[in-house]
CSV table of C-alpha atoms and ligand atoms in Angstrom, one decimal:
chain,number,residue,atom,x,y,z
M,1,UNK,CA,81.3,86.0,85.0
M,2,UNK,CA,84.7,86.8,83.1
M,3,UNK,CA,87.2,88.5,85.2
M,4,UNK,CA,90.4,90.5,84.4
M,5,UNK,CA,93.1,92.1,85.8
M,6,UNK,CA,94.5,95.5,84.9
M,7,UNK,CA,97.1,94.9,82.5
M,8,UNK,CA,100.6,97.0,81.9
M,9,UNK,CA,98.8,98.8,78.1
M,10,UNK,CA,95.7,99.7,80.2
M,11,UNK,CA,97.6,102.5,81.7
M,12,UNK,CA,99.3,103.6,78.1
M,13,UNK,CA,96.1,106.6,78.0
M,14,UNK,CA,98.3,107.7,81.3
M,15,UNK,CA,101.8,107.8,80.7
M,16,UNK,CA,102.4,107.2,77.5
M,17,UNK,CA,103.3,104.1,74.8
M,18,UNK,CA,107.1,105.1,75.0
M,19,UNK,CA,106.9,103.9,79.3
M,20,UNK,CA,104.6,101.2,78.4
M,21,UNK,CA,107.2,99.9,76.4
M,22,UNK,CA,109.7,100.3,78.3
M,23,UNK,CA,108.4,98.3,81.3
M,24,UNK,CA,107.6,95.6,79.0
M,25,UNK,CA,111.5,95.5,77.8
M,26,UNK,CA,112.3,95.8,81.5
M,27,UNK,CA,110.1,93.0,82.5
M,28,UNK,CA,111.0,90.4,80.4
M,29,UNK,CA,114.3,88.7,81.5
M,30,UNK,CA,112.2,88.8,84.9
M,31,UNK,CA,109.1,86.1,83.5
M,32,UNK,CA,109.0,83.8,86.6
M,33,UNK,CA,110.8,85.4,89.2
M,34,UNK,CA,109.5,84.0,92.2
M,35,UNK,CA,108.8,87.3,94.8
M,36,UNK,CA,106.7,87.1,97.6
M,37,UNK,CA,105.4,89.8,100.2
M,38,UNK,CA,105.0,90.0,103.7
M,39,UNK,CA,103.2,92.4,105.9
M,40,UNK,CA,100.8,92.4,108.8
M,41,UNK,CA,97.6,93.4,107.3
M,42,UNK,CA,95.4,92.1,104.7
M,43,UNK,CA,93.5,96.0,104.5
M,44,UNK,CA,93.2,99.4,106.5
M,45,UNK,CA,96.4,101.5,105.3
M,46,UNK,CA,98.4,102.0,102.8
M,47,UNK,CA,100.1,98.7,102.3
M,48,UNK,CA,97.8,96.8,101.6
M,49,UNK,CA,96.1,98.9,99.4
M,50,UNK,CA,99.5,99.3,97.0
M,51,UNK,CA,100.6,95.3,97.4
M,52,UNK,CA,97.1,94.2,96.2
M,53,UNK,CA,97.6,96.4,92.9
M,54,UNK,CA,101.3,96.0,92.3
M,55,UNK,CA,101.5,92.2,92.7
M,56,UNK,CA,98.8,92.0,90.6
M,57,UNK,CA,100.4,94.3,87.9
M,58,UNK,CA,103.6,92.0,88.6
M,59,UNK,CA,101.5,88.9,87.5
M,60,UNK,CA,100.1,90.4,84.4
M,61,UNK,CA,104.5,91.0,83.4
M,62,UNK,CA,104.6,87.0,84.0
M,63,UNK,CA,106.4,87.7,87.2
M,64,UNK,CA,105.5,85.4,90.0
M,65,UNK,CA,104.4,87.8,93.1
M,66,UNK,CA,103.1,86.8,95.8
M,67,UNK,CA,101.6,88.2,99.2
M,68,UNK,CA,101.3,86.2,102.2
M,69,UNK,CA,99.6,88.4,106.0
M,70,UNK,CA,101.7,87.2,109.3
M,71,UNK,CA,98.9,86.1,111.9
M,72,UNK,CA,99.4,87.7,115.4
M,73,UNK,CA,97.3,87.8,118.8
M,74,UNK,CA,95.9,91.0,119.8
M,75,UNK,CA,98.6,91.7,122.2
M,76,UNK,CA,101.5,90.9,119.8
M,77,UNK,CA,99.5,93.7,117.9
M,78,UNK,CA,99.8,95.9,120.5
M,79,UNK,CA,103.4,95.3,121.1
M,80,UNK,CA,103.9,96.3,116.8
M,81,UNK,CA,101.7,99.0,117.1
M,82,UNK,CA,103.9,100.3,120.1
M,83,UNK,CA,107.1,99.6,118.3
M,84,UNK,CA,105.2,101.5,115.1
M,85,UNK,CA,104.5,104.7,117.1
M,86,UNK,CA,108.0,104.5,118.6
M,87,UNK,CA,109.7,104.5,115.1
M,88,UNK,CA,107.9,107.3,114.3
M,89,UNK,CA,109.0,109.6,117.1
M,90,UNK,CA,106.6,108.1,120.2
M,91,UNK,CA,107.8,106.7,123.5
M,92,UNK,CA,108.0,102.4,124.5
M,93,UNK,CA,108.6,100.4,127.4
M,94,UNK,CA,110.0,97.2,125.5
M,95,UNK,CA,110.1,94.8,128.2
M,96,UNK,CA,111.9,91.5,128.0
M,97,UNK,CA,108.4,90.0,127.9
M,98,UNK,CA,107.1,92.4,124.8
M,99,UNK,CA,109.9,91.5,122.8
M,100,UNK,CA,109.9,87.7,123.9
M,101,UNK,CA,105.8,87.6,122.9
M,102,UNK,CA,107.2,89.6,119.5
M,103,UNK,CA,109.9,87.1,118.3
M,104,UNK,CA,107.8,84.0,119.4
M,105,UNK,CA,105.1,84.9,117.2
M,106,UNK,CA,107.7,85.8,114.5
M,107,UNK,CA,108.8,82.5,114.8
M,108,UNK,CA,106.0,80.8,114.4
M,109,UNK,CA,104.8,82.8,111.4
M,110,UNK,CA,108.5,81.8,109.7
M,111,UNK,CA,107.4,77.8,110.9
M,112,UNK,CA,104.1,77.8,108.5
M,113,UNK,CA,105.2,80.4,105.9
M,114,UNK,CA,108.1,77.7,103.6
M,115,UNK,CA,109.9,81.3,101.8
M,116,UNK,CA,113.3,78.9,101.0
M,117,UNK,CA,111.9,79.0,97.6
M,118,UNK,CA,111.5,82.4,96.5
M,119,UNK,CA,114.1,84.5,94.6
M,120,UNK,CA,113.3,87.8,96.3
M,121,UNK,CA,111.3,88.4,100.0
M,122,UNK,CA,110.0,91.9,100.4
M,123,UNK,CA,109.3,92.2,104.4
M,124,UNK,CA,107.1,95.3,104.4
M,125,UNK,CA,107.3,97.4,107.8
M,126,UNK,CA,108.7,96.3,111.1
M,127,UNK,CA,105.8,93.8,111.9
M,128,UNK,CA,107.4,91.0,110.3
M,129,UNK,CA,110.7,91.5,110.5
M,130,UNK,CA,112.6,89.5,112.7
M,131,UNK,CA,111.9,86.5,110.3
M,132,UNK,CA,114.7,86.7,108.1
M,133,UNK,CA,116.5,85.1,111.5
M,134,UNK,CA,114.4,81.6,110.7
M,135,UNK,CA,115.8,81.3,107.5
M,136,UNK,CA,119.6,81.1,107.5
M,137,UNK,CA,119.6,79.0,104.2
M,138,UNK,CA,117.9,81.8,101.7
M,139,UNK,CA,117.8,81.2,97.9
M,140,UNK,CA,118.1,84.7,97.1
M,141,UNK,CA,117.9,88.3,98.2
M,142,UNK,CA,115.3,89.6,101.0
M,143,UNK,CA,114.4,93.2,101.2
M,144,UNK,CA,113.1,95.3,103.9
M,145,UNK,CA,109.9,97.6,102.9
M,146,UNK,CA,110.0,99.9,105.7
M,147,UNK,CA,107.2,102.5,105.2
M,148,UNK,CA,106.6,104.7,108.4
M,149,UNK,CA,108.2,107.7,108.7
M,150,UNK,CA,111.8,107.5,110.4
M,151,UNK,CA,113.4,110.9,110.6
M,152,UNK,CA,113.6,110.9,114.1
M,153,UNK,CA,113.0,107.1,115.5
M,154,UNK,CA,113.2,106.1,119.1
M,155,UNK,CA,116.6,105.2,119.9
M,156,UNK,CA,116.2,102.1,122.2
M,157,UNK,CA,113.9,100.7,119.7
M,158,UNK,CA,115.9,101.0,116.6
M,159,UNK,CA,118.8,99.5,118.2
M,160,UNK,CA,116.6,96.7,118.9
M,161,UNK,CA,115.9,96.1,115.5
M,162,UNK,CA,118.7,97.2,113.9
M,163,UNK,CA,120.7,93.3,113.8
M,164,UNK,CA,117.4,92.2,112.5
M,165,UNK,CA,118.0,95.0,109.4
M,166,UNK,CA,121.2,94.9,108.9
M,167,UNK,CA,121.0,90.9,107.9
M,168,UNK,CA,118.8,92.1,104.8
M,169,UNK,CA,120.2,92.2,101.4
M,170,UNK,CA,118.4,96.1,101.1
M,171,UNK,CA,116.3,98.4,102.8
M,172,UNK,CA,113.8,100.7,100.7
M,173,UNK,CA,112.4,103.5,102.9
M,174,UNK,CA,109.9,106.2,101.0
M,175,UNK,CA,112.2,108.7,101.1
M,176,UNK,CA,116.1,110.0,101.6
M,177,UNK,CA,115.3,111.2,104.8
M,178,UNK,CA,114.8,108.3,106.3
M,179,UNK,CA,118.2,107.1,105.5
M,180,UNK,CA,119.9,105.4,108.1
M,181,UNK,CA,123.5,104.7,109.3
M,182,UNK,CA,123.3,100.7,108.4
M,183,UNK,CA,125.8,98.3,106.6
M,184,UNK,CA,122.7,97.8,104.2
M,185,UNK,CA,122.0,99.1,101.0
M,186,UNK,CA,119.5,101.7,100.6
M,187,UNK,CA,117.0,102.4,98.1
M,188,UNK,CA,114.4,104.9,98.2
M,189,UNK,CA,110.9,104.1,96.0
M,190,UNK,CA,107.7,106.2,96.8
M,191,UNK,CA,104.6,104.3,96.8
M,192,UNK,CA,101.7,105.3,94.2
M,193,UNK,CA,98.1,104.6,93.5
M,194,UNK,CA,96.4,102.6,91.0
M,195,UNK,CA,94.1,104.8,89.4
M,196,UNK,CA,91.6,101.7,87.5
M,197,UNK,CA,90.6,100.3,91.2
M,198,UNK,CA,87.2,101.0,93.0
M,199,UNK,CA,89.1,103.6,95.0
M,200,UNK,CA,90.6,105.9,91.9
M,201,UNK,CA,88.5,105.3,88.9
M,202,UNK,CA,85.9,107.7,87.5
M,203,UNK,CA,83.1,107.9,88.9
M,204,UNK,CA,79.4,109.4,87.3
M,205,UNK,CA,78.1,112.3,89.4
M,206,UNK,CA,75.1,109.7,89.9
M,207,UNK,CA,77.3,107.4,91.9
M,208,UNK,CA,79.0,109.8,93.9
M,209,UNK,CA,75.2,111.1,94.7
M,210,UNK,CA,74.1,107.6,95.6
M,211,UNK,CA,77.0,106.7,98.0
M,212,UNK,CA,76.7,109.7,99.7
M,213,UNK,CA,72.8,109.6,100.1
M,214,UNK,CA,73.7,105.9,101.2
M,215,UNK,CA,75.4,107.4,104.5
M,216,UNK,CA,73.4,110.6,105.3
M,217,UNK,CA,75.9,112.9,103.8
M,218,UNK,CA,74.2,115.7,103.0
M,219,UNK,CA,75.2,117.6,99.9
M,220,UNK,CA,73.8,121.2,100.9
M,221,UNK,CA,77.1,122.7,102.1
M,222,UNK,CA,80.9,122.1,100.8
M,223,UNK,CA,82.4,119.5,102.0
M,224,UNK,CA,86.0,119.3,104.3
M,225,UNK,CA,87.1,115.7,104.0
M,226,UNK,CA,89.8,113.6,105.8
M,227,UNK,CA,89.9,110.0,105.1
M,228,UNK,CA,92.3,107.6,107.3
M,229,UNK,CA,92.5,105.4,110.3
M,230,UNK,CA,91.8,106.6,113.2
M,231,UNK,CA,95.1,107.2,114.7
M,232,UNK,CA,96.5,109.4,116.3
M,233,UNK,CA,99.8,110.2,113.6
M,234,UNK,CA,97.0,111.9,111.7
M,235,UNK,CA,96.0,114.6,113.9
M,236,UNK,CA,92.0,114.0,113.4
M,237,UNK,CA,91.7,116.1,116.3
M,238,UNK,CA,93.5,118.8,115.3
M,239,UNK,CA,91.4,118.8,112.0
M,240,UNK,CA,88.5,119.1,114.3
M,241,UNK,CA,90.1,121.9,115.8
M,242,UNK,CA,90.9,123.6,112.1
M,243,UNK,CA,87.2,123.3,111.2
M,244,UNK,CA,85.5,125.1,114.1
M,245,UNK,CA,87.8,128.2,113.3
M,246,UNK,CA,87.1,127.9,109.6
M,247,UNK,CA,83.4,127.6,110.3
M,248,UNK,CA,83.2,130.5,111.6
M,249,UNK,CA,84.4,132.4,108.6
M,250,UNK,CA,82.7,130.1,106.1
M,251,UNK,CA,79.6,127.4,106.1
M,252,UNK,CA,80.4,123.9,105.5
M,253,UNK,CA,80.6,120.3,106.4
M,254,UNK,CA,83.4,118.3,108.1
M,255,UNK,CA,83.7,114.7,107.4
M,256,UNK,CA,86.0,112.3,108.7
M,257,UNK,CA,86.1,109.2,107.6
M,258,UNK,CA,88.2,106.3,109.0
M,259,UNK,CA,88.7,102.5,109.0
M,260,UNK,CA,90.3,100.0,111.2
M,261,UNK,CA,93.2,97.6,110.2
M,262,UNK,CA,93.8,94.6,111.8
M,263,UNK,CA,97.1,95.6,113.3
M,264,UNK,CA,96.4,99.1,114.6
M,265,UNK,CA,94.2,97.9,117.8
M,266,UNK,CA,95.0,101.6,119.1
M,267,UNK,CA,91.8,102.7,116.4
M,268,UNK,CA,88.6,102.0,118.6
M,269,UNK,CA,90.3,104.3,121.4
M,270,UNK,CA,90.8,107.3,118.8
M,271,UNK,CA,87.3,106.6,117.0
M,272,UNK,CA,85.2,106.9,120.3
M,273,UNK,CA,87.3,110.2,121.4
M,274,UNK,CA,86.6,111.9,117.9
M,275,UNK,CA,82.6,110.2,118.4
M,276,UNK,CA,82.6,113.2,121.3
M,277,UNK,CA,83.5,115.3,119.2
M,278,UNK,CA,80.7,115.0,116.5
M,279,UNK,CA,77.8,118.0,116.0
M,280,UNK,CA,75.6,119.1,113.8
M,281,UNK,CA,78.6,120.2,111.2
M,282,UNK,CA,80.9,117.3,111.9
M,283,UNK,CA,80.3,113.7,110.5
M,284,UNK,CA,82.5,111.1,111.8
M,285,UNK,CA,82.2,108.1,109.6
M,286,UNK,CA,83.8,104.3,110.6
M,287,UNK,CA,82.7,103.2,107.1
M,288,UNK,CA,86.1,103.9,105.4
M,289,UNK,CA,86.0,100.7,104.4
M,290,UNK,CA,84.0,101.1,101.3
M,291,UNK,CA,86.4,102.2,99.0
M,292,UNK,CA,83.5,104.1,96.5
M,293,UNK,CA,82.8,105.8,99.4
M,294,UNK,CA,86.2,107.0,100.0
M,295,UNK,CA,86.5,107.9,96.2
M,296,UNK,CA,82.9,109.3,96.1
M,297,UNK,CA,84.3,111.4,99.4
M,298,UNK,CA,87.8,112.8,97.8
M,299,UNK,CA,85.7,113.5,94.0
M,300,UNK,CA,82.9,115.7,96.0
M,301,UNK,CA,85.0,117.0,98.7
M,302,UNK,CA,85.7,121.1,98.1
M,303,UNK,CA,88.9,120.3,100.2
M,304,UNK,CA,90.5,117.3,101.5
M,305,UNK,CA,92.9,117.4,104.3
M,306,UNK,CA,95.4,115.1,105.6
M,307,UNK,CA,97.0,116.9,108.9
M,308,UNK,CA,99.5,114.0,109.8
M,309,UNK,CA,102.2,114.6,112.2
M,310,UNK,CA,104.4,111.8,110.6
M,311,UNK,CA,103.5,110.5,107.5
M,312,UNK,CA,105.8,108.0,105.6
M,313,UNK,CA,104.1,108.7,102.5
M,314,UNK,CA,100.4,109.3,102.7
M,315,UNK,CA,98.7,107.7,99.6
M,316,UNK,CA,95.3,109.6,100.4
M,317,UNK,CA,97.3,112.9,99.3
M,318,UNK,CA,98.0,111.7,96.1
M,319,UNK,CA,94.6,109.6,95.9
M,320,UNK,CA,92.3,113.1,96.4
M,321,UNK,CA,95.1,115.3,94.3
M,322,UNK,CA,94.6,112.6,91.3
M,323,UNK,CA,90.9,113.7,91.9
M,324,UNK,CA,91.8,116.8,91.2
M,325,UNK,CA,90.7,117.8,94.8
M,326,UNK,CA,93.0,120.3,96.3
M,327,UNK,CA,94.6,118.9,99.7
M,328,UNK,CA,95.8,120.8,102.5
M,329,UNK,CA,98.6,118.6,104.2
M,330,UNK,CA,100.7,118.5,107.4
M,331,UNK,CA,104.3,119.7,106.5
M,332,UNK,CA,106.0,116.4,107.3
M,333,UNK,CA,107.8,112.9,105.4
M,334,UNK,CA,105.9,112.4,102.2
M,335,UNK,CA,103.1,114.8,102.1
M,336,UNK,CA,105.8,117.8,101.4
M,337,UNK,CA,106.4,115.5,98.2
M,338,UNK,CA,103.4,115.2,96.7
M,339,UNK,CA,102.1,118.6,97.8
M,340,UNK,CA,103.8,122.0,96.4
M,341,UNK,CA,103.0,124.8,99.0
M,342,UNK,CA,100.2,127.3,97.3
M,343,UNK,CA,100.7,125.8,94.1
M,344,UNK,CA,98.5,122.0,94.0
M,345,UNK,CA,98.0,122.4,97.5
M,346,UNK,CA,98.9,123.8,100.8
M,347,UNK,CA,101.3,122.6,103.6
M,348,UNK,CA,100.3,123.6,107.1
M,349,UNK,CA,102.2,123.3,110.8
M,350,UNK,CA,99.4,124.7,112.9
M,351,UNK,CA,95.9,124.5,113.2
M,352,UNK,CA,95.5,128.4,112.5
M,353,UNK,CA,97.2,127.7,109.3
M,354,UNK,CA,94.9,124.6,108.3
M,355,UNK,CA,91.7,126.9,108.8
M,356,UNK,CA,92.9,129.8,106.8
M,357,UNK,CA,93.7,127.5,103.8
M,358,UNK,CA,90.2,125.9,104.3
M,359,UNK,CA,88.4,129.2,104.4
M,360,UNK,CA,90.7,130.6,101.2
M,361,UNK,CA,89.7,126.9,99.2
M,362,UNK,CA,86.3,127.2,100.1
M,363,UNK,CA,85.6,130.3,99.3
M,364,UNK,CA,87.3,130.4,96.0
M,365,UNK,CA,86.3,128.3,93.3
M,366,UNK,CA,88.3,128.9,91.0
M,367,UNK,CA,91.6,128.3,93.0
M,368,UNK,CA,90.3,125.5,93.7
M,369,UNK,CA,90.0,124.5,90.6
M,370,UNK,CA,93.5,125.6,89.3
M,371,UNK,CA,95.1,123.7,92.4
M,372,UNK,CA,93.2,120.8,91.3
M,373,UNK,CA,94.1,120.4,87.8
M,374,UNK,CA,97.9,120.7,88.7
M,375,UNK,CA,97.3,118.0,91.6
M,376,UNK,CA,96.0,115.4,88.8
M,377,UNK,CA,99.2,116.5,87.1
M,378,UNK,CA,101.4,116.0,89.7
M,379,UNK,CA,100.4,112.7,89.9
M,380,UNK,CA,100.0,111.6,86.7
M,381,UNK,CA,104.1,112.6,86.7
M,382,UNK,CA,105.2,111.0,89.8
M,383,UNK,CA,102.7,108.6,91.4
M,384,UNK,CA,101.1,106.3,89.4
M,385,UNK,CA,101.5,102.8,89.8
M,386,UNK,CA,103.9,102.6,86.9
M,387,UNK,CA,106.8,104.6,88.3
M,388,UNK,CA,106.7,102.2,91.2
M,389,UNK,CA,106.6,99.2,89.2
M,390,UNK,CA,109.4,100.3,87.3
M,391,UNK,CA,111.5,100.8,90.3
M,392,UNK,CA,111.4,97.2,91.7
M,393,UNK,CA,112.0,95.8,88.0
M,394,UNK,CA,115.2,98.4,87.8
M,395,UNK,CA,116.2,96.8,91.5
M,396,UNK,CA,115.1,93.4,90.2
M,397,UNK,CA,117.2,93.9,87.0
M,398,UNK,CA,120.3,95.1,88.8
M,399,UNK,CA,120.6,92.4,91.6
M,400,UNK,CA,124.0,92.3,90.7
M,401,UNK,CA,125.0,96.2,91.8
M,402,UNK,CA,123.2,96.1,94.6
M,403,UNK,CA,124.0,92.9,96.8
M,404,UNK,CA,125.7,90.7,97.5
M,405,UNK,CA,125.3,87.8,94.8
M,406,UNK,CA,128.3,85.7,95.8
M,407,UNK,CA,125.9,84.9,99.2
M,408,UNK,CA,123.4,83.1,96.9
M,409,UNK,CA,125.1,80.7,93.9
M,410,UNK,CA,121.9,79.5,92.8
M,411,UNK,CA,119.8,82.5,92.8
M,412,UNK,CA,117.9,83.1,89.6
M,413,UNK,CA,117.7,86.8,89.4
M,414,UNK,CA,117.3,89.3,86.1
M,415,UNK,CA,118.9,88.5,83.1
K,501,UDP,N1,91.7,104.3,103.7
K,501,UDP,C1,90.5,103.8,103.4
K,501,UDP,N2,89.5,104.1,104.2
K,501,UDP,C2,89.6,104.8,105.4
K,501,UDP,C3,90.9,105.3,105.7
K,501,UDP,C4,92.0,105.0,104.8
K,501,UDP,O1,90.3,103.1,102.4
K,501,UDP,O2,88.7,105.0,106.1
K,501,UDP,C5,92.8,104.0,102.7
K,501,UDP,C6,93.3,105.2,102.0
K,501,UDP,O3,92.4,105.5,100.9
K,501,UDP,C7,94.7,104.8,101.6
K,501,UDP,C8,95.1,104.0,102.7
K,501,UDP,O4,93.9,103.5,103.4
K,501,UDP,O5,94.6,104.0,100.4
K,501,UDP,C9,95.9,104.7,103.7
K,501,UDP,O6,97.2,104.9,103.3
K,501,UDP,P1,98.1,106.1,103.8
K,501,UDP,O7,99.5,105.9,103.1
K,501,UDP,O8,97.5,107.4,103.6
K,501,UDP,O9,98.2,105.9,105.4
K,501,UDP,P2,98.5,104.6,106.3
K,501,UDP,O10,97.2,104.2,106.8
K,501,UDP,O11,99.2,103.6,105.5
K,501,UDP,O12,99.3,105.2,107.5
């Protein structure tokens, strides 16, 4: 079997020759740049779903990416996860002993991981962090990915981490308004979706049929749609909630659909409470890991919603608007920046608000259908893998503006 990866002129169709070659100008001086990845998750959320596109795109521009997955216990897991919900606005008890089984496993993940020969380390989220300590000698830059949503993080535990940020050459959050008070650089890049992989390509109306028949879906009613793990920052409950009121004004389907990812272990708990939850009109699905389901889901889907509380960025917005599927999204971090309010979309704060949108889409075709075609526009624009790309060849090209080169005399950086 021959295989291939997407290359950089595939995406030409998208956003035209004039960007294409652009990128190509912008990634030459960077052939063999050595940068590698971190993060604490191989799949389930939206990290891993961007790093296995964009390194790949990376390789296919000659440069040299790299991912590697830490390896943690269950309960160093739970302590992340803990320390995840707490950035995002929840409450911690960091004990001595949390943050002692935290570092240790760090630690042992820098022993077995040999980064002194990279030109750039990207540490995506908090997860991973602390391991910039094991490696005093560095050959060149290391950035920190942070991708949750930290407008309002718990103080106790950002002061934790906070030595462990401030010794990294950059931070890149998703947005300005997670902007810190740090003696760190700060850049802020907006993660996008690849629109050739399983999850995003076209799809024939006989595929969609067939994965759908595949898990009982029935297709006699219009379809409201969330897709994401099952945790709690996503509200699947209060979609629940949404849909009985709209159900009453309007007949149709509820499916949510979730996955699991190795580092959330909080997603069993939240899948078994929604399980109580299910009826005749609501399908809850653990099968989110079949990606031409989820794209199968977001094509059919009459709406998709995505009622986060906190949201980083949210790349199932932009997946279902690149559908051209209408989303109705929490009005919070990087949903409001995808979504325009009554224009591609809707942004919502309640659960009364959610169900009037839902009946409105539902019922009406054709706004449906005008909502759609400016989502796929609003991502075509903003949040295709290429913008990103190009942002992290602009940072890698401009090393010199951005840190501090003098702390690395042999680093081999852009031109
Ligand atoms: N996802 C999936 N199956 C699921 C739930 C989510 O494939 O059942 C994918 C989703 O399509 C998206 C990613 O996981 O690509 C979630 O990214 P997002 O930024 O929306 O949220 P995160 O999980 O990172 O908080």
């Amino acid at each position: 079997m021959k295989f291939r990866i997407t290359q950089i002129e595939d995406y030409e169709p998208l956003v035209g020759a004039e960007t294409i070659e652009r990128i190509r100008r912008k990634s030459n001086p960077l052939r063999g740049l050595r940068v590698v990845n971190i993060n604490s998750t191989l799949y389930g959320g939206g990290v891993a779903e961007v790093l296995s596109s964009l390194t790949l795109l990376m390789n296919s521009l000659g440069i040299r990416a790299g991912w590697r997955v830490i390896q943690g216990t269950p309960d160093f897991f739970t302590i992340t996860k803990k320390m995840h919900n707490a950035l995002q606005g929840g409450e911690i008890q960091l004990s001595d002993m949390k943050k002692r089984i935290y570092e240790e496993v760090i630690f042992e993940n820098s022993v077995r991981s040999h980064l002194e020969d990279h030109d750039v380390v990207i540490v995506h989220d908090p997860q991973p962090i602390p391991m910039i300590d094991h490696y005093p000698k560095r050959k060149g830059p290391w950035i920190w990915r942070c991708h949750i949503d930290l407008s309002a993080p718990h103080k106790e535990t950002w002061e934790y981490l906070l030595p462990f940020v401030e010794r990294y050459d950059a931070v890149i959050f998703s947005s300005k308004e997670y902007a810190q008070k740090i003696n760190t650089p700060q850049l802020f890049f907006m993660p996008a979706i690849n629109p050739f992989n399983i999850k995003n390509k076209e799809l024939r109306k006989d595929e969609i049929d067939e994965r759908l028949a595949h898990y009982q879906i029935p297709g006699d009613l219009p379809l409201v749609v969330q897709i994401s793990r099952f945790d709690r920052w996503k509200d699947p409950q209060g979609v629940i909630e949404a849909f009985k009121l709209a159900k009453k004004e309007v007949d149709c389907r509820l499916v949510l659909l979730g996955n699991f990812a190795t580092d959330d272990p909080e997603g069993a708990e939240i899948y078994e409470s929604l399980m109580r939850s299910r009826e005749d009109r609501i399908l809850v699905l653990p099968c989110g890991d079949d990606t031409a389901l989820v794209n199968s889901l977001q094509r059919r889907a009459a709406v998709v919603l995505q009622n986060s509380i906190r949201e980083g960025f949210g790349l199932t917005v932009a997946e279902a608007m690149w559908k051209g599927t209408p989303v109705i999204g929490g009005n919070v971090g990087g949903i409001r920046y995808q979504i325009e309010d009554g224009v591609n979309g809707f942004l919502v704060s309640s659960i009364e608000e959610a169900a009037e949108r839902i009946v409105r889409l539902v019922k009406d075709q054709s706004l449906r259908k005008r909502m759609g075609q400016k989502a796929r526009q609003k991502v075509r624009e903003g949040f295709l893998l290429t913008r990103y790309l190009e942002q992290y060849l602009d940072l890698f090209n401009s090393f010199e503006t951005v840190f501090r080169l003098k702390d690395y005399p042999g680093a081999r950086l852009g031109a």
